[in-house]
Short mmCIF file of C-alpha atoms in Angstrom, two decimals:
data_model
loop_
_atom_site.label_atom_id
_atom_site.label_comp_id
_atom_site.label_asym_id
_atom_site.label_seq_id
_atom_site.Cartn_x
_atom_site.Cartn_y
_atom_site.Cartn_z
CA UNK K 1 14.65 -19.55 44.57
CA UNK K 2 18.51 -20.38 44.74
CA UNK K 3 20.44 -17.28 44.92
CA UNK K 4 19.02 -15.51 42.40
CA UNK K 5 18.45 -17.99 39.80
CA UNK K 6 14.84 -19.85 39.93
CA UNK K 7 15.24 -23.09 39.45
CA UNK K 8 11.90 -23.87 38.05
CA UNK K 9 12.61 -21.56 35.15
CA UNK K 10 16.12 -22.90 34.76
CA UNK K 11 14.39 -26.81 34.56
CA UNK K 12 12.08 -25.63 31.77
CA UNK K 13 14.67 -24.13 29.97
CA UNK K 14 16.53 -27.31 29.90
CA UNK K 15 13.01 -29.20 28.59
CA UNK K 16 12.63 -26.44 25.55
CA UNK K 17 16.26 -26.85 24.95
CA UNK K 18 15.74 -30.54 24.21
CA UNK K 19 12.54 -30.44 22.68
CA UNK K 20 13.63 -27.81 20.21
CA UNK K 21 17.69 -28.74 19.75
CA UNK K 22 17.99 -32.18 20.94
CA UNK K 23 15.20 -34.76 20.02
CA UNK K 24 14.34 -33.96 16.76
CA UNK K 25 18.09 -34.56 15.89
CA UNK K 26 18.16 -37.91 17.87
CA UNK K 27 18.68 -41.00 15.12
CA UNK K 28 18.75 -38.27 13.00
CA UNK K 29 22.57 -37.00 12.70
CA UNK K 30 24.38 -36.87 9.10
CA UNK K 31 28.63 -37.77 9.11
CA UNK K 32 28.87 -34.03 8.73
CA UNK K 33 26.83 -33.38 11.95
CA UNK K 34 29.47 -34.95 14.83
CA UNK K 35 32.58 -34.84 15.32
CA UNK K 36 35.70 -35.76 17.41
CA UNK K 37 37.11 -33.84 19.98
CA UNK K 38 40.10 -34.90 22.33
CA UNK K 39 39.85 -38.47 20.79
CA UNK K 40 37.52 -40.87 19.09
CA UNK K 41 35.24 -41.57 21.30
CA UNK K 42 35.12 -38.05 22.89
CA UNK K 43 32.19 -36.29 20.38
CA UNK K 44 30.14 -33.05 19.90
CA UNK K 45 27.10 -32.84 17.81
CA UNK K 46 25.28 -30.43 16.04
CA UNK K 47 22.15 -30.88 19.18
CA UNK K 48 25.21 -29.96 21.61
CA UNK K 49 25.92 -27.01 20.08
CA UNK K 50 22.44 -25.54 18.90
CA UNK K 51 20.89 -26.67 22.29
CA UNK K 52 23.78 -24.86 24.57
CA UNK K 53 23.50 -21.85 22.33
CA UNK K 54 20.12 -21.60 22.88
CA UNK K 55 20.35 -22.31 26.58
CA UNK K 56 23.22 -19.85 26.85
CA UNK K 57 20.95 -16.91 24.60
CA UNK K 58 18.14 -17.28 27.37
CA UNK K 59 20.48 -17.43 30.12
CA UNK K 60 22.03 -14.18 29.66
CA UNK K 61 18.76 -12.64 29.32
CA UNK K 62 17.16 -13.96 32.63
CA UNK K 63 20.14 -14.16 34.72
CA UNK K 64 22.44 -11.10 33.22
CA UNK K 65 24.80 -11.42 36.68
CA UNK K 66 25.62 -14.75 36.37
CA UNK K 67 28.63 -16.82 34.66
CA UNK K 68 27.32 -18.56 31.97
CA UNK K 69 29.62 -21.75 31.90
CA UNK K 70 28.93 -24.82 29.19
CA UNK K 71 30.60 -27.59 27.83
CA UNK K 72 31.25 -26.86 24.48
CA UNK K 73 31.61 -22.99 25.63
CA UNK K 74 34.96 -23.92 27.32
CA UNK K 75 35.87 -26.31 24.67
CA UNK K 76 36.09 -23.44 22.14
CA UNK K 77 37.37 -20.61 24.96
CA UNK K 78 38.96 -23.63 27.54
CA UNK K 79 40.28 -20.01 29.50
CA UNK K 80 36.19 -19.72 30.53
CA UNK K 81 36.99 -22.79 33.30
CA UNK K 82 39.04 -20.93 35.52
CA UNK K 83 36.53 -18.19 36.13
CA UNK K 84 34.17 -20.82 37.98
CA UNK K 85 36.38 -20.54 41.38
CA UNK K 86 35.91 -17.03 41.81
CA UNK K 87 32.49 -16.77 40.39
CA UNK K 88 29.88 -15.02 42.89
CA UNK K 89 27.24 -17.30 40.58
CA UNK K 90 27.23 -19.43 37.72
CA UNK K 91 25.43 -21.54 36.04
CA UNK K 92 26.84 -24.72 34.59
CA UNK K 93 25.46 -26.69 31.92
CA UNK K 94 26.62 -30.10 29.94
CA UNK K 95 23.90 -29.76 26.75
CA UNK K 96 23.98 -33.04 26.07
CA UNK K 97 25.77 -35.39 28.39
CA UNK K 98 26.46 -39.33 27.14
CA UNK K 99 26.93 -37.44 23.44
CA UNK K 100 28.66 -40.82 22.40
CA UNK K 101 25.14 -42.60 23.10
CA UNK K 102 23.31 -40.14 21.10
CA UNK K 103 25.39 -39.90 18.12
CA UNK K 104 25.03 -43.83 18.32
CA UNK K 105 21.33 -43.83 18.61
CA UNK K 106 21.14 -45.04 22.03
CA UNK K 107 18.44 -43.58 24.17
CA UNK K 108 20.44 -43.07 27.37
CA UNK K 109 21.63 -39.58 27.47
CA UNK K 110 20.73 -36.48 29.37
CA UNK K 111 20.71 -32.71 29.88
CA UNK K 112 22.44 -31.74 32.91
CA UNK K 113 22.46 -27.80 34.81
CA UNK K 114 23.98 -26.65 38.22
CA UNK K 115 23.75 -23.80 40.03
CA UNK K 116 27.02 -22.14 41.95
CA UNK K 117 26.83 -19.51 44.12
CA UNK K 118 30.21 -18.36 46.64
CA UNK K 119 32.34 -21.09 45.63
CA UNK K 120 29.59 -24.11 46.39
CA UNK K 121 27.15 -25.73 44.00
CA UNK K 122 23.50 -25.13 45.40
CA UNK K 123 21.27 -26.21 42.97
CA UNK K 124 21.25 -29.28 40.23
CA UNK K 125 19.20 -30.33 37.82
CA UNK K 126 19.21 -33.52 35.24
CA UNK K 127 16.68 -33.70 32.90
CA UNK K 128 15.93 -36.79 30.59
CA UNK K 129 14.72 -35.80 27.22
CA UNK K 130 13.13 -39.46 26.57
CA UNK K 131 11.18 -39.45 29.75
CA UNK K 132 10.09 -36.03 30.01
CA UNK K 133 11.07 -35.82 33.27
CA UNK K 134 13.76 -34.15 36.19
CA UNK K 135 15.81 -35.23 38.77
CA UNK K 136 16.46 -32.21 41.28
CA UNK K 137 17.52 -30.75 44.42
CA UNK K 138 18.15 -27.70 46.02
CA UNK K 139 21.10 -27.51 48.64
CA UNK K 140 19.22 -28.49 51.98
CA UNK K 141 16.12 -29.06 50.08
CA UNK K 142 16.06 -33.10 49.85
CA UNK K 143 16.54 -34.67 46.02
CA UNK K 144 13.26 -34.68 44.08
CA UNK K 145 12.05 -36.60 40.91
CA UNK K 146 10.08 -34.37 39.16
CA UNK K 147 7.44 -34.53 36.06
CA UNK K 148 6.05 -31.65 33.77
CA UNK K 149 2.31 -32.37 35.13
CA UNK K 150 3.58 -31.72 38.46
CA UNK K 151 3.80 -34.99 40.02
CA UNK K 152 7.10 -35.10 42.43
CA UNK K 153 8.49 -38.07 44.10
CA UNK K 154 11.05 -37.69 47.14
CA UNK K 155 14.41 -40.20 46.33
CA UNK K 156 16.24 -41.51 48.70
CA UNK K 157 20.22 -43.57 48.38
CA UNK K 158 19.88 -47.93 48.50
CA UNK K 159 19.98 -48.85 51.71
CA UNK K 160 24.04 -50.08 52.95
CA UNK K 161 24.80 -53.92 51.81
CA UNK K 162 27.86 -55.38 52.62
CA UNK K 163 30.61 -54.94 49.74
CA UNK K 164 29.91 -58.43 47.86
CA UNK K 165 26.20 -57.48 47.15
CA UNK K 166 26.94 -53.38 46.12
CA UNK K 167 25.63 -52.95 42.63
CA UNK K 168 27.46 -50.06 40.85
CA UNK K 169 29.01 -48.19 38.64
CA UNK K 170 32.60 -47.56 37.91
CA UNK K 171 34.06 -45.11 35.03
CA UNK K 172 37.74 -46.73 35.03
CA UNK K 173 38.50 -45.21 31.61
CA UNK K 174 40.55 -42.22 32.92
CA UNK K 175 42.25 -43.95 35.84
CA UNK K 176 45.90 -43.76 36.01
CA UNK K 177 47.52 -46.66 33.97
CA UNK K 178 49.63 -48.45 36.37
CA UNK K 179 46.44 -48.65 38.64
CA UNK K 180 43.90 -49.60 36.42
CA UNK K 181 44.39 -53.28 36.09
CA UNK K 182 44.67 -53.03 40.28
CA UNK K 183 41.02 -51.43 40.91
CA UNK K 184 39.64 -53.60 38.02
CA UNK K 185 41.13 -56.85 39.80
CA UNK K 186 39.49 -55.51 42.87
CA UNK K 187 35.85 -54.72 41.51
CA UNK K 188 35.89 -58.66 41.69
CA UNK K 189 35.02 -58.10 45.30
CA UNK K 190 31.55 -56.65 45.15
CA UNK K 191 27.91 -57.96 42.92
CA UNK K 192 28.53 -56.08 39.09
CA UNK K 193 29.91 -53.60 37.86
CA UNK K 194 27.92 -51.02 35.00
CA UNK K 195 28.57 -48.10 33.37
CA UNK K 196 26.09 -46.70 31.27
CA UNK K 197 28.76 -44.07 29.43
CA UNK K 198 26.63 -41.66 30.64
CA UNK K 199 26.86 -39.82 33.83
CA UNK K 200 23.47 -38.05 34.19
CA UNK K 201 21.84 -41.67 34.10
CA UNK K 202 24.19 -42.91 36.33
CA UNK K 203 23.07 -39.92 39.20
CA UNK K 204 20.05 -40.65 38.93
CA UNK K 205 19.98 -44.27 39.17
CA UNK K 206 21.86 -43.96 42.26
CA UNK K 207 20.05 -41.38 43.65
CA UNK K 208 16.84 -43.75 43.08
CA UNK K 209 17.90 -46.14 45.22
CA UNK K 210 19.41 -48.75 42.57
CA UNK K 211 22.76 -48.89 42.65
CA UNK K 212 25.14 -48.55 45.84
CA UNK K 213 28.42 -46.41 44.45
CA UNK K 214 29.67 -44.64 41.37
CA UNK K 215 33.05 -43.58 40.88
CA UNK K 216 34.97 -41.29 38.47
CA UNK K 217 38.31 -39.92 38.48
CA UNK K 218 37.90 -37.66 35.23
CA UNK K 219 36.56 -34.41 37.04
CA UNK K 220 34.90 -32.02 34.88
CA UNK K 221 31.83 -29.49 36.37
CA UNK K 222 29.09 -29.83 33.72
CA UNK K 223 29.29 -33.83 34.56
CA UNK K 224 29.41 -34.20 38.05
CA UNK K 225 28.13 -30.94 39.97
CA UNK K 226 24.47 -31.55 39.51
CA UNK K 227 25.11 -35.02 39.82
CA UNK K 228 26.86 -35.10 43.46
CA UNK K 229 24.42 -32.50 45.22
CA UNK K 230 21.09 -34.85 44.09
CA UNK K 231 23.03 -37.63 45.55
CA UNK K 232 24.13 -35.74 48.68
CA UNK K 233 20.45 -34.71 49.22
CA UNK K 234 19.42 -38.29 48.33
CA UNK K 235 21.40 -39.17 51.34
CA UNK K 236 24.59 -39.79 49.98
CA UNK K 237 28.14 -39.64 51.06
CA UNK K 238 30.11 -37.92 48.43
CA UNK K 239 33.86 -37.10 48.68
CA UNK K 240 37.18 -37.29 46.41
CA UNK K 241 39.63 -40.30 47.12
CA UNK K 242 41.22 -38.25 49.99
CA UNK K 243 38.06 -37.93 51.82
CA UNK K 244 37.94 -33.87 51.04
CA UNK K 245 34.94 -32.78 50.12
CA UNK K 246 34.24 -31.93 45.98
CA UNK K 247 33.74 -28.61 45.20
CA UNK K 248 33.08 -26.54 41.79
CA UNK K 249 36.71 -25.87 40.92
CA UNK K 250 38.09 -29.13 41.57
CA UNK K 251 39.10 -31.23 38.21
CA UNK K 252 40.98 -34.18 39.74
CA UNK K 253 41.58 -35.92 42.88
CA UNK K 254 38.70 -38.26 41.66
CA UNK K 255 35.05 -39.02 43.39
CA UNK K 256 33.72 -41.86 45.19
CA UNK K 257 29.80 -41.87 46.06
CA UNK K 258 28.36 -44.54 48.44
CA UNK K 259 24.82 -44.70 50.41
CA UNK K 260 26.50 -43.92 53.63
CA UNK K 261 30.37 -42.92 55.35
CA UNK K 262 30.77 -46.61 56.41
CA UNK K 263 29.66 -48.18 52.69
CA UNK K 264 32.35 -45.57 51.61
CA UNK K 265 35.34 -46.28 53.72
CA UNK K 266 35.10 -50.09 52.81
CA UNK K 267 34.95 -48.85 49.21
CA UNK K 268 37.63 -46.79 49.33
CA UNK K 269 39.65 -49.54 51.15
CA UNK K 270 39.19 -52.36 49.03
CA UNK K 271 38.60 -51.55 45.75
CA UNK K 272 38.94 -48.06 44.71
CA UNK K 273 42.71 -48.38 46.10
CA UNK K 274 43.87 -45.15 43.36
#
């Protein structure tokens, strides 16, 4: 139990969600069914929708106290965002997160929930729909793959390499302009560079032990919340470019992950230079 949301029940709701809203619209999607939000490659789908309304319906039912806070909620009512920071709990959910790879047919999205209680996020959850299957952790409570039969598996952060073997993942899209071409010059410095367009299969890649860093600059709850907990209680350092710790109501000052402080200071140094 996490404050006073069970996270067990929240999980499952997450499943039925994409069992009932998600999957059987996968491959599936008419012209009429997505559409563009901010800009062309920014999209919301019928299976967002339908699958946060549902998850919203049973939310309110089981967990009346708490701030009910979704993507496409705050993209109709963007006035819902601000009430995260003073929110005593809320739960925040990105229905379907990589919606770009869905509406293309790619099988490499994800359903993402976190739980935020006093102004820190104490529970996450990401649940792949084509795997059946959750990555989650409770604050203090380690970072846990988990399966519907009951089968668990404890993850744990790569072990440090030195910067010209990391294996990562970068989202450069919504760095600043005039530093872009800088930090992409840079990422010459370490193995490869990935980015799956998706963040919930990035998290849990690197809280698997695969990868050594992600970074994002774009900071929006629903994507990164559940995401940065896992990989904190994977083992994870976590912190914005500063070196300040991310918390719920933060949207910028971007977010650099690495396996320990040391992989993230020569990070930070050398190639994320923002």
């Amino acid at each position: 139990m996490t404050a006073t949301v069970d996270v067990t029940v929240l999980a499952d709701l997450l499943r039925r969600a994409a069992q009932a809203e998600i999957l059987p619209r996968f491959r599936r999607l008419g012209h009429e069914d997505v559409r563009a939000k901010s800009e062309a490659t920014d999209l919301v789908t019928e299976a967002d929708e339908q699958a946060e309304r549902m998850m919203k319906a049973e939310a309110e039912l089981l967990w009346p106290d708490a701030l009910f806070l979704g993507e496409e909620s705050v993209a109709a009512e963007p006035v819902l965002l601000a009430r995260l920071a003073d929110a005593d709990l809320a739960i925040v959910v990105d229905p379907v997160d990589g919606t770009f790879n869905f509406a293309s047919g790619i099988p490499a999205f994800g359903v993402m929930a976190s739980v935020v209680s006093g102004g820190e996020t104490v529970a996450g959850i990401i649940y792949d729909p084509m795997g059946d299957d959750w990555v989650m952790a409770e604050k203090g409570g380690g970072a846990w793959l988990r399966r519907p039969g009951g089968e668990e598996q404890r993850l744990r952060t790569a072990e440090p390499v030195a910067l010209d073997q990391m294996v990562g993942m970068a989202s450069t899209g919504y760095l600043p302009q005039e530093k872009r071409a800088e930090i992409l010059g840079n990422l010459a410095k370490v193995r490869f560079l990935t980015n799956y367009r998706c963040a919930a299969h990035e998290y849990r890649t690197f809280a698997g032990g695969h990868v050594h860093y992600l970074m994002y600059n774009k900071l929006m709850p629903w994507d990164h919340l559940a995401g940065t907990l896992i990989s904190r209680e994977a083992g994870a350092h976590a912190a914005r470019f500063d070196g300040s710790p991310y918390l719920p109501h933060h949207l910028d000052g971007g977010l650099l992950i690495a396996p320990d402080k040391a992989s993230w200071d020569v990070l930070r140094r050398e190639v994320f230079t923002v």
